[in-house]
Amino acid sequence: MITTIDHDHHRFRRGILSNFFSKKSVLNITPLIQEKLAILMERFEQASQEGVALDLTAAFCALTGDIVTHYTYGQSFNSLHEEDFKNNIRGGILELESTNHLNRFVPSLIPLLRYMPSWLVAYFKPATAAIMAEVTEYSQNALRKNSEQDLEKSKQTMVQALSSPAIPADERTLYRLQEEGMILLSGGTESPANALSVAAFYLADENSILERLRAELQPAMCNGNFVPLAELEQLPYLTGVVNEALRLSFGLISRPPRIAPDEVLVYREYDIPAGTPVGMSSYFMNMDPTIFPNPESFIPDRWILASERGENLTRFIATFGKGSRACIGMNLGYAELYFTIAAMAHRFKFELHETTQENIRAVRDRGLPFSKDGHWRVKAKVSKLAN
Ligand code: HEM
């Protein structure tokens, strides 16, 4: 859907999936999120016993990847069980990001991959070839099964909804299912994992942040019972940590191209004629010092102070994009952040390993934010906390 140019066509395609991402639907899949999170917490516990450092960014990608694959296909790709959290979705994203500038200015290169023999793609981009093969297999299965199913059954997973007999035939081709599958999997994996990496970095780097958060979580979480999302959302400091993690992770940092086809846009003293492509990186909004003073710093309290002043700072965050093309997975992204940050801060402490702030500093635009050395990566030793 993200590459659909015509606005009405985009709205139609987005409409097929929008129900899956309503707040109600996301609450309904709380057991799925909790099941995957429990596996991650077990892996943290194991690492704390062994005293080994973990690549937390890879671990978070395994979590978010396993959630989104299950929600899309009814079955996880099970990266959380892989020794190094190996994940072809992430591998594929990183391979495509390496040629991001070329792809942006020569956009025909990406579709070309679809026409190359799979052995050639596997030679240049092995993870991309592997994830394309998995997505193709699941899409083919869905198309085959859905032709035999009734309409109600065809709405249980996203791939079933996309291949439902209720969708016009030219909108439920294998090509369309492959496209949507790749967007859902890549959108649902790396951006939430980057936000979790930012949160984990500051929980490890500034003990006062971890201590404040633990003190706030303690009354709700001390008896080990499950705490519903609605209750976590009421916690002001946790909310500040979630919002700072989103602000400093930027989502997609590239300028998303936008065209208002029939409207003159007014920006300060400029009139932008209808039909002119415009775009702005989330970086400039999220780092605007007039809205977020001292923007480089991770300050959960700024959200508490703003809400005491009656200000809604969230409207200035551009991490999920804005408007009719903004992230469809926003509610799921928030749920993943609230549940995961609460669970890990309550039970674990992190000691950074071969990681400094430079590893999560946005200095390059590769679609996603990149550090000087490449993709973001937070490594840490994990130790279990007594509760
Ligand atoms: C912290 C979490 C997340 C962040 C920061 C994020 C960020 C973004 C951004 C910046 C966009 C592009 C918006 C634009 O072009 O203006 C986007 C689009 C999209 N995201 Fe997310 N995302 C997150 C979570 C998710 C999740 C969990 C999914 C689940 C599948 C998802 C699926 C998508 C899809 C399918 C689109 C395309 C929407 C469209 O074209 O209408 N995202 N996301």
Coordinates of C-alpha atoms and ligand atoms in Angstrom, one line a residue:
M1 CA 0.0 0.0 0.0
I2 CA 2.8 2.4 0.8
T3 CA 3.9 2.6 -2.8
T4 CA 0.4 3.2 -4.2
I5 CA 0.4 6.7 -5.8
D6 CA -3.2 7.4 -6.4
H7 CA -4.9 8.5 -3.1
D8 CA -8.2 6.8 -3.6
H9 CA -6.5 3.5 -4.6
H10 CA -4.3 3.8 -1.5
R11 CA -7.3 4.4 0.7
F12 CA -9.0 1.2 -0.7
R13 CA -5.9 -0.9 -0.1
R14 CA -5.3 0.5 3.4
G15 CA -9.0 -0.1 4.2
I16 CA -8.6 -3.9 3.7
L17 CA -6.2 -4.0 6.7
S18 CA -7.2 -1.0 8.8
N19 CA -9.5 -3.1 11.1
F20 CA -6.5 -5.2 12.1
F21 CA -4.8 -2.1 13.5
S22 CA -7.6 -0.5 15.5
K23 CA -7.0 -0.1 19.2
K24 CA -9.7 -2.8 19.8
S25 CA -8.0 -5.3 17.5
V26 CA -4.6 -4.6 19.0
L27 CA -6.0 -5.2 22.5
N28 CA -7.4 -8.5 21.2
I29 CA -4.0 -9.7 20.3
T30 CA -2.5 -8.9 23.8
P31 CA -2.1 -12.7 24.4
L32 CA 0.0 -13.0 21.3
I33 CA 2.2 -10.0 22.3
Q34 CA 2.6 -11.4 25.8
E35 CA 3.4 -14.9 24.5
K36 CA 6.3 -13.6 22.4
L37 CA 7.5 -11.2 25.1
A38 CA 7.6 -14.1 27.6
I39 CA 10.1 -15.9 25.3
L40 CA 12.2 -12.7 25.1
M41 CA 12.2 -12.4 28.9
E42 CA 13.3 -16.1 29.1
R43 CA 16.2 -15.3 26.7
F44 CA 17.2 -12.3 28.9
E45 CA 17.1 -14.5 32.0
Q46 CA 19.3 -17.2 30.3
A47 CA 21.8 -14.5 29.2
S48 CA 21.9 -13.1 32.8
Q49 CA 22.8 -16.6 34.1
E50 CA 25.5 -17.1 31.4
G51 CA 26.8 -13.5 31.8
V52 CA 27.0 -13.0 28.0
A53 CA 26.3 -9.8 26.1
L54 CA 23.3 -9.7 23.9
D55 CA 22.6 -7.8 20.7
L56 CA 19.5 -6.2 22.1
T57 CA 18.5 -4.6 18.7
A58 CA 18.5 -8.0 17.1
A59 CA 16.6 -9.4 20.1
F60 CA 13.9 -6.7 19.7
C61 CA 13.7 -7.3 15.9
A62 CA 13.1 -11.0 16.7
L63 CA 10.3 -10.0 19.1
T64 CA 8.6 -7.5 16.7
G65 CA 9.2 -9.8 13.7
D66 CA 7.6 -12.8 15.4
I67 CA 4.6 -10.7 16.4
V68 CA 4.0 -9.3 13.0
T69 CA 4.6 -12.6 11.1
H70 CA 2.1 -14.3 13.4
Y71 CA -0.4 -11.5 12.9
T72 CA 0.1 -11.5 9.1
Y73 CA 0.3 -15.2 8.4
G74 CA -1.1 -16.9 11.5
Q75 CA 2.3 -18.4 12.2
S76 CA 5.5 -16.9 13.6
F77 CA 8.9 -17.1 11.8
N78 CA 10.3 -17.9 15.2
S79 CA 13.4 -15.7 15.3
L80 CA 13.1 -15.5 19.1
H81 CA 14.3 -19.1 19.2
E82 CA 17.3 -18.6 17.0
E83 CA 20.6 -18.5 18.7
D84 CA 21.6 -15.0 17.5
F85 CA 18.0 -13.9 17.0
K86 CA 18.7 -14.4 13.2
N87 CA 15.9 -12.8 11.3
N88 CA 15.6 -12.7 7.5
I89 CA 13.2 -9.8 7.6
R90 CA 15.8 -7.7 9.3
G91 CA 18.6 -9.1 7.1
G92 CA 16.6 -8.2 4.0
I93 CA 15.9 -4.6 5.3
L94 CA 19.6 -4.1 6.0
E95 CA 20.6 -5.4 2.5
L96 CA 18.1 -3.0 0.9
E97 CA 19.2 -0.1 3.0
S98 CA 22.8 -0.6 1.8
T99 CA 21.6 0.6 -1.6
N100 CA 19.0 3.0 -0.3
H101 CA 20.3 6.1 -2.1
L102 CA 20.5 4.4 -5.4
N103 CA 17.0 3.0 -5.0
R104 CA 15.6 6.4 -4.1
F105 CA 16.9 8.0 -7.3
V106 CA 16.5 5.0 -9.5
P107 CA 13.3 3.5 -8.1
S108 CA 13.0 1.0 -10.9
L109 CA 15.8 -1.0 -9.3
I110 CA 13.6 -2.6 -6.6
P111 CA 10.9 -4.0 -8.9
L112 CA 13.8 -5.3 -11.0
L113 CA 14.7 -7.7 -8.1
R114 CA 11.3 -9.4 -8.7
Y115 CA 12.2 -10.3 -12.3
M116 CA 15.7 -11.6 -11.5
P117 CA 16.2 -15.4 -11.1
S118 CA 16.1 -16.3 -7.4
W119 CA 19.7 -17.7 -7.5
L120 CA 20.9 -14.3 -8.7
V121 CA 19.0 -12.4 -5.9
A122 CA 20.4 -15.0 -3.4
Y123 CA 23.9 -14.3 -4.7
F124 CA 23.7 -10.5 -4.1
K125 CA 21.1 -10.3 -1.4
P126 CA 20.8 -13.6 0.4
A127 CA 18.5 -12.5 3.3
T128 CA 16.3 -10.6 0.8
A129 CA 16.0 -13.8 -1.3
A130 CA 15.2 -15.9 1.8
I131 CA 12.5 -13.5 3.0
M132 CA 11.0 -13.2 -0.4
A133 CA 10.8 -17.0 -0.7
E134 CA 9.0 -17.2 2.7
V135 CA 6.5 -14.4 1.8
T136 CA 5.9 -16.1 -1.6
E137 CA 5.1 -19.4 0.0
Y138 CA 2.7 -18.0 2.6
S139 CA 1.0 -15.9 -0.1
Q140 CA 0.6 -18.8 -2.4
N141 CA -0.9 -20.9 0.4
A142 CA -3.3 -18.2 1.3
L143 CA -4.5 -17.7 -2.3
R144 CA -5.0 -21.5 -2.7
K145 CA -6.9 -21.9 0.6
N146 CA -9.0 -18.8 0.4
S147 CA -10.5 -19.8 -2.9
E148 CA -12.1 -22.7 -0.9
Q149 CA -13.1 -20.7 2.2
D150 CA -16.2 -18.8 3.1
L151 CA -16.0 -15.1 3.6
E152 CA -16.0 -15.0 7.4
K153 CA -13.0 -17.4 7.7
S154 CA -11.1 -15.4 5.3
K155 CA -10.8 -12.5 7.7
Q156 CA -8.8 -14.1 10.5
T157 CA -5.3 -13.2 9.4
M158 CA -4.1 -10.3 7.3
V159 CA -3.0 -12.5 4.5
Q160 CA -6.5 -14.1 4.5
A161 CA -8.1 -10.6 4.4
L162 CA -5.8 -9.6 1.5
S163 CA -6.7 -12.8 -0.5
S164 CA -10.4 -12.9 0.4
P165 CA -12.8 -13.6 -2.4
A166 CA -14.5 -10.3 -1.5
I167 CA -11.5 -8.4 -2.9
P168 CA -11.6 -7.7 -6.6
A169 CA -9.5 -10.4 -8.5
D170 CA -6.9 -7.9 -9.7
E171 CA -6.3 -6.8 -6.2
R172 CA -5.6 -10.3 -4.8
T173 CA -2.8 -11.5 -7.1
L174 CA 0.3 -13.2 -5.9
Y175 CA 2.3 -10.0 -6.7
R176 CA 0.0 -7.9 -4.5
L177 CA 0.2 -10.3 -1.6
Q178 CA 4.0 -10.4 -1.9
E179 CA 4.2 -6.6 -1.9
E180 CA 1.9 -6.2 1.1
G181 CA 3.6 -9.0 3.0
M182 CA 7.0 -7.4 2.5
I183 CA 5.7 -4.0 3.7
L184 CA 3.9 -5.4 6.7
L185 CA 6.9 -7.4 7.8
S186 CA 9.5 -4.8 7.3
G187 CA 7.3 -1.9 8.7
G188 CA 6.4 -4.0 11.7
T189 CA 9.9 -5.1 12.5
E190 CA 12.7 -2.6 12.4
S191 CA 11.0 0.7 13.5
P192 CA 9.6 -0.6 16.8
A193 CA 12.8 -2.4 17.4
N194 CA 14.8 0.8 16.9
A195 CA 12.5 2.6 19.4
L196 CA 13.0 -0.2 21.9
S197 CA 16.8 0.0 21.4
V198 CA 16.8 3.7 22.2
A199 CA 14.8 3.0 25.4
A200 CA 17.1 0.1 26.4
F201 CA 20.2 2.3 25.8
Y202 CA 19.0 5.0 28.1
L203 CA 17.8 2.6 30.8
A204 CA 21.3 1.2 30.8
D205 CA 23.1 4.5 30.5
E206 CA 21.3 6.5 33.1
N207 CA 20.5 4.6 36.2
S208 CA 18.3 7.4 37.5
I209 CA 15.9 6.7 34.6
L210 CA 15.7 3.0 35.3
E211 CA 15.2 3.6 39.0
R212 CA 12.4 6.1 38.5
L213 CA 10.7 3.8 36.1
R214 CA 11.0 0.8 38.4
A215 CA 9.6 2.7 41.3
E216 CA 6.6 3.7 39.2
L217 CA 6.0 0.1 37.9
Q218 CA 6.5 -1.6 41.3
P219 CA 3.0 -1.2 42.7
A220 CA 1.3 -2.5 39.5
M221 CA 3.8 -5.3 38.7
C222 CA 5.1 -6.5 42.1
N223 CA 2.8 -9.5 42.4
G224 CA 3.8 -10.7 39.0
N225 CA 0.3 -10.4 37.6
F226 CA -0.4 -9.3 34.1
V227 CA -0.9 -5.5 33.8
P228 CA -3.3 -4.5 31.1
L229 CA -2.2 -1.9 28.5
A230 CA -4.8 0.6 29.6
E231 CA -3.2 0.6 33.1
L232 CA 0.3 1.0 31.7
E233 CA -0.8 3.9 29.6
Q234 CA -1.8 5.8 32.7
L235 CA 1.7 5.7 34.1
P236 CA 3.3 9.1 33.4
Y237 CA 7.0 8.3 33.6
L238 CA 6.6 5.1 31.5
T239 CA 4.7 7.2 29.0
G240 CA 7.5 9.7 29.0
V241 CA 10.0 6.9 28.3
V242 CA 7.9 5.5 25.5
N243 CA 7.5 9.0 23.9
E244 CA 11.2 9.9 24.2
A245 CA 12.1 6.5 22.6
L246 CA 9.8 7.3 19.7
R247 CA 11.0 10.8 19.4
L248 CA 14.7 9.8 19.3
S249 CA 14.2 6.8 17.0
F250 CA 12.6 8.9 14.1
G251 CA 10.7 6.0 12.4
L252 CA 11.6 6.4 8.8
I253 CA 14.0 9.3 8.6
S254 CA 13.8 9.8 4.8
R255 CA 11.6 12.5 3.4
P256 CA 8.3 10.8 2.5
P257 CA 7.1 12.2 -0.8
R258 CA 3.7 13.9 -0.7
I259 CA 1.6 15.6 -3.4
A260 CA -1.6 17.6 -2.8
P261 CA -3.2 17.1 -6.3
D262 CA -5.8 19.9 -6.2
E263 CA -4.8 22.2 -3.4
V264 CA -2.3 25.1 -3.1
L265 CA -0.3 24.4 0.1
V266 CA 0.8 27.4 2.1
Y267 CA 4.1 27.3 4.0
R268 CA 5.0 30.5 5.8
E269 CA 5.2 33.1 3.0
Y270 CA 5.3 30.4 0.2
D271 CA 2.4 29.2 -1.9
I272 CA 3.2 25.7 -3.1
P273 CA 1.3 25.0 -6.3
A274 CA -1.0 22.0 -6.5
G275 CA 0.7 18.9 -7.8
T276 CA 4.2 19.8 -6.4
P277 CA 6.0 17.0 -4.6
V278 CA 7.0 18.0 -1.0
G279 CA 8.6 16.1 1.8
M280 CA 10.2 16.6 5.2
S281 CA 12.3 14.3 7.4
S282 CA 10.9 13.4 10.8
Y283 CA 14.3 14.4 12.2
F284 CA 13.7 18.1 11.9
M285 CA 10.4 18.0 13.7
N286 CA 11.5 15.6 16.5
M287 CA 14.7 17.6 17.1
D288 CA 13.2 21.1 16.9
P289 CA 14.7 22.8 20.0
T290 CA 11.7 25.3 20.2
I291 CA 9.4 22.3 20.9
F292 CA 11.8 19.9 22.5
P293 CA 14.5 22.0 24.3
N294 CA 17.9 20.2 24.6
P295 CA 16.6 17.8 21.8
E296 CA 19.6 15.4 21.9
S297 CA 18.8 14.4 25.5
F298 CA 16.5 11.7 26.6
I299 CA 14.2 13.5 29.1
P300 CA 11.0 11.5 30.0
D301 CA 10.1 14.4 32.4
R302 CA 9.5 16.8 29.4
W303 CA 6.3 14.8 28.7
I304 CA 5.1 15.0 32.3
L305 CA 5.7 18.8 32.5
A306 CA 4.0 19.4 29.2
S307 CA 0.9 17.5 30.2
E308 CA 0.8 19.5 33.5
R309 CA 0.8 22.6 31.4
G310 CA -2.1 21.1 29.4
E311 CA 0.1 20.8 26.2
N312 CA -0.2 17.8 23.9
L313 CA 3.4 17.3 22.8
T314 CA 2.6 14.0 21.0
R315 CA 1.2 15.9 18.0
F316 CA 4.7 17.3 17.3
I317 CA 6.2 13.8 17.0
A318 CA 6.6 12.8 13.3
T319 CA 7.9 9.3 14.0
F320 CA 4.8 7.6 12.7
G321 CA 4.3 10.1 9.8
K322 CA 1.1 12.2 9.6
G323 CA -2.2 12.1 7.8
S324 CA -3.9 9.5 5.6
R325 CA -0.5 7.8 4.9
A326 CA 0.8 7.7 8.5
C327 CA 1.8 4.4 9.9
I328 CA -1.1 2.0 10.0
G329 CA 0.6 0.0 12.8
M330 CA 0.8 2.8 15.3
N331 CA -1.4 1.2 17.9
L332 CA 0.5 -2.1 17.7
G333 CA 3.8 -0.2 17.9
Y334 CA 2.7 1.6 21.1
A335 CA 1.4 -1.6 22.6
E336 CA 4.8 -3.3 21.9
L337 CA 6.7 -0.4 23.4
Y338 CA 4.6 -0.2 26.6
F339 CA 4.6 -3.9 27.3
T340 CA 8.2 -4.5 26.5
I341 CA 9.7 -1.5 28.3
A342 CA 7.6 -2.2 31.4
A343 CA 8.6 -5.9 31.4
M344 CA 12.3 -5.4 30.9
A345 CA 12.6 -2.4 33.3
H346 CA 10.8 -4.3 36.0
R347 CA 12.9 -7.5 35.8
F348 CA 16.4 -6.6 34.3
K349 CA 19.3 -4.2 34.4
F350 CA 21.5 -3.7 31.4
E351 CA 25.2 -2.9 31.3
L352 CA 26.2 -1.5 27.9
H353 CA 28.7 -3.6 25.9
E354 CA 30.7 -2.1 23.0
T355 CA 28.0 0.5 22.7
T356 CA 28.0 4.2 23.0
Q357 CA 25.5 6.9 22.1
E358 CA 27.1 7.0 18.7
N359 CA 25.5 3.6 17.9
I360 CA 22.0 5.1 18.1
R361 CA 22.8 8.6 16.7
A362 CA 21.0 9.5 13.5
V363 CA 23.7 10.8 11.2
R364 CA 22.7 9.1 8.0
D365 CA 19.5 8.7 6.1
R366 CA 19.2 5.1 4.8
G367 CA 15.4 5.1 4.9
L368 CA 15.9 4.2 8.5
P369 CA 18.3 6.3 10.6
F370 CA 21.9 5.1 10.5
S371 CA 24.8 5.8 12.7
K372 CA 28.3 6.6 11.3
D373 CA 29.1 2.9 11.4
G374 CA 25.9 1.6 9.9
H375 CA 22.6 0.3 11.3
W376 CA 21.7 1.0 14.9
R377 CA 22.8 -1.6 17.4
V378 CA 22.7 -1.7 21.2
K379 CA 24.6 -4.5 22.9
A380 CA 24.4 -5.1 26.6
K381 CA 25.0 -7.6 29.4
V382 CA 21.8 -8.4 31.2
S383 CA 21.4 -9.0 35.0
K384 CA 18.2 -10.0 36.8
L385 CA 16.8 -7.7 39.4
A386 CA 15.2 -8.8 42.7
N387 CA 11.6 -7.6 42.9
Ligands
HEM1 C1 7.4 2.2 16.7 C2 6.8 1.6 15.8 C3 6.6 2.1 14.4 C4 7.1 3.2 13.7 C5 8.0 4.3 14.4 C6 6.6 3.2 12.4 C7 6.8 4.2 11.4 C8 6.2 4.3 10.2 C9 6.4 5.4 9.3 C10 7.2 6.6 9.5 C11 5.6 5.1 8.2 C12 5.5 5.9 6.9 C13 4.5 7.0 7.2 C14 4.5 8.0 6.0 O1 4.8 7.6 4.9 O2 4.1 9.1 6.3 C15 5.0 3.8 8.4 C16 4.1 3.2 7.5 C17 3.7 1.9 7.7 N1 3.9 1.1 8.8 FE1 4.8 1.6 10.5 N2 5.9 2.1 12.2 C18 5.8 1.4 13.4 C19 5.2 0.2 13.6 C20 4.5 -0.5 12.7 C21 4.0 -1.8 12.9 C22 4.0 -2.6 14.2 C23 3.4 -2.2 11.7 C24 2.7 -3.5 11.5 C25 2.6 -4.2 10.5 C26 3.7 -1.2 10.7 C27 3.3 -1.2 9.4 C28 3.3 -0.1 8.6 C29 2.7 -0.1 7.2 C30 1.9 -1.2 6.6 C31 2.9 1.2 6.7 C32 2.4 1.8 5.4 C33 1.1 2.5 5.6 C34 0.5 3.2 4.4 O3 1.1 3.3 3.4 O4 -0.7 3.5 4.5 N3 4.3 -0.2 11.3 N4 5.4 3.3 9.6

